[in-house]
Every structure is written in C-alpha cells, then in structure tokens.
PDB file of C-alpha atoms in Angstrom:
ATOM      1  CA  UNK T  16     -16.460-184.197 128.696  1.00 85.00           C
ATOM      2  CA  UNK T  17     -12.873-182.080 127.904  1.00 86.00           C
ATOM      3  CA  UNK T  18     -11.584-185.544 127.139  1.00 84.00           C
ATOM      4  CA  UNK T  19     -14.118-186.936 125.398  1.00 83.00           C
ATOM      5  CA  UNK T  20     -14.280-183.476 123.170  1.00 85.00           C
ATOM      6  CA  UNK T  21     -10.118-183.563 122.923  1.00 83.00           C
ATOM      7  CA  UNK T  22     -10.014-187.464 121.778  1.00 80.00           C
ATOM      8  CA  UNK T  23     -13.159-186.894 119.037  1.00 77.00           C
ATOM      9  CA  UNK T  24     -11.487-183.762 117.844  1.00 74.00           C
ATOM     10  CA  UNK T  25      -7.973-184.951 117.200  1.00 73.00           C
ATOM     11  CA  UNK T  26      -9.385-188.327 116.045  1.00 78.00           C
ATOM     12  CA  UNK T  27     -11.501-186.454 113.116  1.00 77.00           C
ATOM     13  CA  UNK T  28     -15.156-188.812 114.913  1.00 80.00           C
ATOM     14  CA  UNK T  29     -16.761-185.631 116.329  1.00 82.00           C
ATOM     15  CA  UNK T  30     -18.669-183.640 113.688  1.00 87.00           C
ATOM     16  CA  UNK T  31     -20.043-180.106 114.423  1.00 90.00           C
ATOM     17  CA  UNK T  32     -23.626-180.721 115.045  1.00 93.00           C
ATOM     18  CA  UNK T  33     -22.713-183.130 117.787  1.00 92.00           C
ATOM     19  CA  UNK T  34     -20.041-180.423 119.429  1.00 93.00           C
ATOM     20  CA  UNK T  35     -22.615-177.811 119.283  1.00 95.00           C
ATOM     21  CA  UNK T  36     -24.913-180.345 121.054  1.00 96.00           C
ATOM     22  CA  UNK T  37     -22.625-180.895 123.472  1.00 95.00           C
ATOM     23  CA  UNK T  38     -21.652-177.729 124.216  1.00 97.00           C
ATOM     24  CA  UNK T  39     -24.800-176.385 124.303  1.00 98.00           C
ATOM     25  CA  UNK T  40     -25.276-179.113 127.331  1.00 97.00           C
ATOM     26  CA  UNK T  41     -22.127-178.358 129.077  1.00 98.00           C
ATOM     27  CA  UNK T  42     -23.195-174.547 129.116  1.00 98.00           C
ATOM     28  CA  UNK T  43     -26.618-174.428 130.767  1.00 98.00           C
ATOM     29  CA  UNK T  44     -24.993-176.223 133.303  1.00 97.00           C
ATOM     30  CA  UNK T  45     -22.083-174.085 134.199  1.00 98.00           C
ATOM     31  CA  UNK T  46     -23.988-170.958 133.948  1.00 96.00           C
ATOM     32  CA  UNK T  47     -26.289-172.545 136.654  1.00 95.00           C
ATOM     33  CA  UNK T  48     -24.024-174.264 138.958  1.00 96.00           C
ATOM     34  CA  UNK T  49     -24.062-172.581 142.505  1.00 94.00           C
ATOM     35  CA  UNK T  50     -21.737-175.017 144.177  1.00 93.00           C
ATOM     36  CA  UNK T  51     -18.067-173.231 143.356  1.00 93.00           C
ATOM     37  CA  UNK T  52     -16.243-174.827 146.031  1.00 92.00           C
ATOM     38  CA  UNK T  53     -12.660-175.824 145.098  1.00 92.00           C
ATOM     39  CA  UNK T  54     -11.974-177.977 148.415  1.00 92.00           C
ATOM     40  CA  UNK T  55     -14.321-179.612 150.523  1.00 92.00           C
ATOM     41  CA  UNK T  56     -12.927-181.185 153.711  1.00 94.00           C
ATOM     42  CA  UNK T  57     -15.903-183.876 153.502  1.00 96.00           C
ATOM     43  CA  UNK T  58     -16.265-184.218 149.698  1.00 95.00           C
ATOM     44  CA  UNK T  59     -12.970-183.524 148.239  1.00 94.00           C
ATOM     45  CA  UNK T  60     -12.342-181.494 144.996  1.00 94.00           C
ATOM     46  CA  UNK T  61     -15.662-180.465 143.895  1.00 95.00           C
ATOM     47  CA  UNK T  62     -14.304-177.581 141.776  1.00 95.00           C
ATOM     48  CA  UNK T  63     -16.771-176.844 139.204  1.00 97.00           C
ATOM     49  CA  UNK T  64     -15.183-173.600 137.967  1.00 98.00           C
ATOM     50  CA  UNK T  65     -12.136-174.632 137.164  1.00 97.00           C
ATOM     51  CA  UNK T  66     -13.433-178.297 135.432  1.00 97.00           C
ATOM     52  CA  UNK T  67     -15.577-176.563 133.608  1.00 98.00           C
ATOM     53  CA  UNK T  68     -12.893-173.767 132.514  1.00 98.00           C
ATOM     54  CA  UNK T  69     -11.066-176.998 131.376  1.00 96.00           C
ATOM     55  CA  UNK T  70     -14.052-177.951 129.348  1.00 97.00           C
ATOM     56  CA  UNK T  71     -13.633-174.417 127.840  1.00 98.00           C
ATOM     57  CA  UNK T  72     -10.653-174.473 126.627  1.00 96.00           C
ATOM     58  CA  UNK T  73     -10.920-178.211 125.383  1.00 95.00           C
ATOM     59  CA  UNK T  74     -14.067-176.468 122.912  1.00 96.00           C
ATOM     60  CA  UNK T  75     -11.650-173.757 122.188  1.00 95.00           C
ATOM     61  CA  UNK T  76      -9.495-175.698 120.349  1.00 92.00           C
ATOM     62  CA  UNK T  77     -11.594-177.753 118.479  1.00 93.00           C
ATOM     63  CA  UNK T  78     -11.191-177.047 115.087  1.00 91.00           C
ATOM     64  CA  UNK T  79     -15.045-177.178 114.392  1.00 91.00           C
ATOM     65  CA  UNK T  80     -16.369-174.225 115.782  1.00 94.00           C
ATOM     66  CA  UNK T  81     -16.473-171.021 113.817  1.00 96.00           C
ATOM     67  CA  UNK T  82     -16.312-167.452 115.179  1.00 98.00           C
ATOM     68  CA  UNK T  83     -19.619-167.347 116.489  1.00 98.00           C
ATOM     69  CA  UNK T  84     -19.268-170.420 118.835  1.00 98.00           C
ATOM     70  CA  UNK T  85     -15.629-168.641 119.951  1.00 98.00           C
ATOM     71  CA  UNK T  86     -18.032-165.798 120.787  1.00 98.00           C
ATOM     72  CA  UNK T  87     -20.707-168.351 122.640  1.00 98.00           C
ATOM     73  CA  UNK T  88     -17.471-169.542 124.485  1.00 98.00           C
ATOM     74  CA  UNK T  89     -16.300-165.715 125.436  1.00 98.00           C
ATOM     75  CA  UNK T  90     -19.805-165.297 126.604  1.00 98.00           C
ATOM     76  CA  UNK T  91     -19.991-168.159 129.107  1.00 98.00           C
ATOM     77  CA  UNK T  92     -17.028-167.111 130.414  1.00 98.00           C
ATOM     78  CA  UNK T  93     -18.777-163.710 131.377  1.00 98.00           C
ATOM     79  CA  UNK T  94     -21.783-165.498 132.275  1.00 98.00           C
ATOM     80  CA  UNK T  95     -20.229-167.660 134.910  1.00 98.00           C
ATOM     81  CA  UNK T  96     -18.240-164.843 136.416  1.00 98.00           C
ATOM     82  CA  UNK T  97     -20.843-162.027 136.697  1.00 97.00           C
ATOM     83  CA  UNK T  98     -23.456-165.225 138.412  1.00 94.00           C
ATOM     84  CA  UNK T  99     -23.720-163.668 141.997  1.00 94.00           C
ATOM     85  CA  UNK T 100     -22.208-166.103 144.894  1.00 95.00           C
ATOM     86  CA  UNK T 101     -20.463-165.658 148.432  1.00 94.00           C
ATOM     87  CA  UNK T 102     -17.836-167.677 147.068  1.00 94.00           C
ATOM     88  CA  UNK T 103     -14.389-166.002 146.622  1.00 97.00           C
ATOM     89  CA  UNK T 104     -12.409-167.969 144.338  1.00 97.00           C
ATOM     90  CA  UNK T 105      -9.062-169.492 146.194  1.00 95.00           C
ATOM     91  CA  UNK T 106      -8.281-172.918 144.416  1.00 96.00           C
ATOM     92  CA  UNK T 107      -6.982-171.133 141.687  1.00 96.00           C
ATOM     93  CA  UNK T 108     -10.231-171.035 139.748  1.00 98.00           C
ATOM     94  CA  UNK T 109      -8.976-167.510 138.359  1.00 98.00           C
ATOM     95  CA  UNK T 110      -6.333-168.772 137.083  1.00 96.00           C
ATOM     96  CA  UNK T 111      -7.863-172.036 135.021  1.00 96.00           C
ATOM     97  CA  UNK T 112     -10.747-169.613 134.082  1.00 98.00           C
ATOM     98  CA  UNK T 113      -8.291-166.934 132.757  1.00 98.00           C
ATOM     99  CA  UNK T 114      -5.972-169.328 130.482  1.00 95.00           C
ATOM    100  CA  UNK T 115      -9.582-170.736 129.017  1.00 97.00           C
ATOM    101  CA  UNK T 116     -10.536-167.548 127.973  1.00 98.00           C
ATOM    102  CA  UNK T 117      -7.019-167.058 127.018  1.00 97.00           C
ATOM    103  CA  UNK T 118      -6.921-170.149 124.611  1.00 95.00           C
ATOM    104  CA  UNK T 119     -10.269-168.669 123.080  1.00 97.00           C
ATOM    105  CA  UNK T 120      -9.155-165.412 122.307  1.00 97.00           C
ATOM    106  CA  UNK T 121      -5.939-166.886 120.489  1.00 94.00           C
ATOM    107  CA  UNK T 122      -8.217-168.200 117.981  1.00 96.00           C
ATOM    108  CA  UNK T 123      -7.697-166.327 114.098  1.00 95.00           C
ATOM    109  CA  UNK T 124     -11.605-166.665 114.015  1.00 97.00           C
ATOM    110  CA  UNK T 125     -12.178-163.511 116.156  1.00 98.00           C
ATOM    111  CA  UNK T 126     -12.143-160.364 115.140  1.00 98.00           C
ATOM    112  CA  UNK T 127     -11.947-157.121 117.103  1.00 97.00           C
ATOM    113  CA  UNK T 128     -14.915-156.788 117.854  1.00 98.00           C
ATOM    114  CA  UNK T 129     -16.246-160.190 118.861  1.00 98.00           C
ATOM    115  CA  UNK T 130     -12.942-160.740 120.830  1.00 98.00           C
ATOM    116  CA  UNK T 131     -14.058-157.776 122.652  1.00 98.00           C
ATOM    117  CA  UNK T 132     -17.865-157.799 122.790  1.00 98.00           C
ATOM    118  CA  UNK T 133     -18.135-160.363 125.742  1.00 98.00           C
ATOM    119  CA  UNK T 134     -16.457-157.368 128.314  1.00 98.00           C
ATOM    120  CA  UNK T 135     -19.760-155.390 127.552  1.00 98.00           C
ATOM    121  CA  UNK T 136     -21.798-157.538 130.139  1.00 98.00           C
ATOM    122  CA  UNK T 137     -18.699-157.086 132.410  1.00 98.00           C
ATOM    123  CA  UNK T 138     -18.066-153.469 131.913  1.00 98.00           C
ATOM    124  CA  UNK T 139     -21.688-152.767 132.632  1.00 98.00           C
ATOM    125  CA  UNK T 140     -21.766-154.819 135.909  1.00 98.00           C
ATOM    126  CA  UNK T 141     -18.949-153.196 137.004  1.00 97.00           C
ATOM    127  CA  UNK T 142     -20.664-149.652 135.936  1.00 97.00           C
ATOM    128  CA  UNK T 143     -23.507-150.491 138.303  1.00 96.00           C
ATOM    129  CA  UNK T 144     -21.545-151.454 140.808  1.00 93.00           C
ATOM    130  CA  UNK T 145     -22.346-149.176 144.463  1.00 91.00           C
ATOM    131  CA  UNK T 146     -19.941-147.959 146.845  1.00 91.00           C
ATOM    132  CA  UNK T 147     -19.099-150.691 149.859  1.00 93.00           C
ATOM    133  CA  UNK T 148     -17.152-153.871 149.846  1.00 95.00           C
ATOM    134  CA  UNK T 149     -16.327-155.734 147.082  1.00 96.00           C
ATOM    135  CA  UNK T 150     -19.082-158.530 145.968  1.00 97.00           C
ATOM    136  CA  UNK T 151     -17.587-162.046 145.683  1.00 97.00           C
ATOM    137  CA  UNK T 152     -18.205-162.204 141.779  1.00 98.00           C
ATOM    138  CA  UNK T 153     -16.694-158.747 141.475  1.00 98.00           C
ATOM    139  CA  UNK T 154     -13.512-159.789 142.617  1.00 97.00           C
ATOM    140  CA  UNK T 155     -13.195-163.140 141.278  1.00 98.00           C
ATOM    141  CA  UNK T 156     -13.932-161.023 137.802  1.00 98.00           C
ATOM    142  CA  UNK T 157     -11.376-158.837 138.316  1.00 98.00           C
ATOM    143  CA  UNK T 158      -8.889-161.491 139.107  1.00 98.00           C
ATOM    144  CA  UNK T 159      -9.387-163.197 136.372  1.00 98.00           C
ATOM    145  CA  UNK T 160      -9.635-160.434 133.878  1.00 98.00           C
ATOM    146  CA  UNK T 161      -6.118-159.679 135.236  1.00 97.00           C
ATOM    147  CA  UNK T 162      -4.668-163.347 134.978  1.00 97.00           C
ATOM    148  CA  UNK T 163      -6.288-163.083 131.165  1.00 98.00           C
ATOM    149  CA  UNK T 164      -4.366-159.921 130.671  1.00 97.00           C
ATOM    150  CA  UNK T 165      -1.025-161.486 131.220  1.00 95.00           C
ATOM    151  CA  UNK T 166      -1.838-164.702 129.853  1.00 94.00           C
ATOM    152  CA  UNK T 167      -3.058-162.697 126.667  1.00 95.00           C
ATOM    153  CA  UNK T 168       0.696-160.635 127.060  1.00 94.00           C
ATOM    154  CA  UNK T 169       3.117-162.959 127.765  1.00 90.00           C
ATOM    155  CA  UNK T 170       1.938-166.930 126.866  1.00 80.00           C
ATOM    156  CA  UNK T 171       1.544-169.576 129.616  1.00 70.00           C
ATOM    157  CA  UNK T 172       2.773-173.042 130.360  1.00 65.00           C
ATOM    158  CA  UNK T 173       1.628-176.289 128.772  1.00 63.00           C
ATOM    159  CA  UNK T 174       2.949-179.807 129.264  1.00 63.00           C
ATOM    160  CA  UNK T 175       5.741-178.176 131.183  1.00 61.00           C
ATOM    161  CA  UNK T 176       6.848-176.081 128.566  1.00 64.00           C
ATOM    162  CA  UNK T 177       6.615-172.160 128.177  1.00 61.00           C
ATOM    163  CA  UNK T 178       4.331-171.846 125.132  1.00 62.00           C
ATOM    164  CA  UNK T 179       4.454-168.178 123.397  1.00 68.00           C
ATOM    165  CA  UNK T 180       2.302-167.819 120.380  1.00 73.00           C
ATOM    166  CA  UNK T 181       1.316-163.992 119.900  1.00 79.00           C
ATOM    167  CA  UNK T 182      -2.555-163.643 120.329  1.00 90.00           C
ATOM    168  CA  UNK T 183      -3.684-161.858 117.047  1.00 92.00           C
ATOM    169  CA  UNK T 184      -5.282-159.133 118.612  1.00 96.00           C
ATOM    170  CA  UNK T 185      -3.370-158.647 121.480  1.00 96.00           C
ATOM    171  CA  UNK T 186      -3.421-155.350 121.670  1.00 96.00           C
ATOM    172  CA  UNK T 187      -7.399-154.551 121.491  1.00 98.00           C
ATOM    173  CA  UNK T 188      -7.535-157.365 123.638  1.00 98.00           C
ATOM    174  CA  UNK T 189      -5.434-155.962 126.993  1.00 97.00           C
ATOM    175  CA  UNK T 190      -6.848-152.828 126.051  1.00 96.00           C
ATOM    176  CA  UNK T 191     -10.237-153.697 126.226  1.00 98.00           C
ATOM    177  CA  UNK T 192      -9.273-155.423 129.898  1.00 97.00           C
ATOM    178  CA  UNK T 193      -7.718-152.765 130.973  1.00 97.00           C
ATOM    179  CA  UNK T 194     -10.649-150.136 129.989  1.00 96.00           C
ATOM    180  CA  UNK T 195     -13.018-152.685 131.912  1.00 97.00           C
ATOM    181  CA  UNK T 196     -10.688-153.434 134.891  1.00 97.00           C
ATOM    182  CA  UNK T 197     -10.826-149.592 135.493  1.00 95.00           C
ATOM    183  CA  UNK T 198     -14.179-149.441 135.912  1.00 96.00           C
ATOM    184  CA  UNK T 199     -14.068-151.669 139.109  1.00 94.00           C
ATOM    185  CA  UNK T 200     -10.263-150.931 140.236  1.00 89.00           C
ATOM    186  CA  UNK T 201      -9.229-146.583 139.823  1.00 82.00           C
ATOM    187  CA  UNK T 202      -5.162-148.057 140.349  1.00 84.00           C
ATOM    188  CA  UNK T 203      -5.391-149.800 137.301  1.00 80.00           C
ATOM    189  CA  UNK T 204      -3.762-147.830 134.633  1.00 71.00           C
ATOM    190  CA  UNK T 205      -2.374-148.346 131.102  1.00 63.00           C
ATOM    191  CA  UNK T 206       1.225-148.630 130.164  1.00 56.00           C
TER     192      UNK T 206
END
C-alpha cells in the first residue's frame, strides 16, 4: 500500500477522497493487528509494526492530507503503541515507528497543539500505570517516544544520506516527549 500511495502521490492519479479511503482501511487494521512479530523462524518477516509504520510515513508525505488527517496519523501512532501485547519490540520496530511519527510531525500543517495532542492518550496510560514490571506496550512506548525525540532533534538518514530539515515545532515537540517520558521513566530529565 506505501508504494502504491508513494507512486499515486508523486504521479498527481491519487485524489483525496480515495487517500482518505485508503487510509481509513489501512488504519482499522493496524490498530487491530495482534501478531507484532518481527522474525519468525517458520514464517519469516511478518513484521506488521514496522510495515505499517512504513505505510505511515508514506501518508505523511502525501501532499493531500490536511492537518486533521496529520492528526488521524499522530493518533494511530498512539493507538498502536498503547494496544496491550506480550510482545517487546526487538526488530527495530521502535525505530521505523519513531521516524514515521517523525516524518508526520515535520509537516507545516500542525500546529502546537495538534502536534502535541496525540501524547494525551500516552501521558494518561502512563499516569495509570501501577508499580511492578514494565508492561510490553509500556516499554515499546517509551522507546519509541525516545527514538522520536532524537529523530525530532537531530534529522535521520534517507537514501543513504543524512537529511536535516528543522521540524517547525521542535521545541514543543521534545518538550512535550520529554514531559510524557517522565511520567513512565523518573531519570528522564530536561536539558
């Protein structure tokens, strides 16, 4: 679908109702996937999280959607890491998760406040949170709220080159993180 989405967007053939459609589609299946295996000695790569953060940041960048589907975007991303699972993420789904979000929050579209908004959900998970080990989903949030952070601070690598472009609202962004992150982790502190 990322490919399919990339090609119709840079071709000028995919018109917004049709993106919207497929998005839509592509969402209320990631939020209900429970399979988040990356590896699977039988099966191979089944690695849903990290496709579908691909697929994210394919929709990010289509020129179509308007700051309310950036905000739809931000949401799933919440969405599919506050689902519960026993699954701790190891195939690096933190990381393609992370730059996603990352390529969504570079968008112009956003504002403070709607770049922010979707850390409300995790903020109050992590409020409710009880004393004992550390759920799977907490950790692979926290993980890749962190990988956001410095993807958000310092740019990350396409097509083998170090891209930099300064997120607008960098700032209120790794602040926001950072408030969050606290919640869940007392050594994390602001510079």
């Amino acid at each position: 679908l990322g490919c399919i989405v990339e090609r119709s967007t840079h071709s000028g053939q995919l018109n917004r109702e049709t993106l919207l459609r497929w998005f839509e589609s592509f969402a209320n299946w990631y939020r209900s996937e429970t399979d988040l295996r990356g590896w699977d000695e039988e099966l191979g790569w089944l690695h849903a999280v990290a496709h579908g953060a691909d697929v994210i940041a394919t929709f990010a960048q289509a020129p179509e959607l308007r700051e309310e589907d950036l905000v739809a975007l931000l949401d799933l991303v919440a969405a599919r890491l506050l689902t519960p699972t026993t699954w701790v993420f190891r195939e690096q789904e933190d990381e393609r998760l992370g730059r996603a979000a990352a390529i969504v929050l570079r968008r112009s579209e956003l504002t403070r406040s709607t770049a922010t908004a979707w850390l409300g959900s995790v903020a109050l998970a992590f409020s409710n949170g009880k004393p004992g080990p550390t759920p799977p989903w907490a950790s692979n949030t926290m993980r890749t709220l962190r990988v956001i952070y410095i993807i958000v601070d310092r740019g990350f690598q396409t097509e083998g080159a170090l891209e930099f472009r300064q997120t607008p609202l960098r700032e209120d962004i790794e602040s926001a993180i950072v408030g969050v992150l606290r919640l869940a982790s007392p050594y994390t502190t602001e510079l």
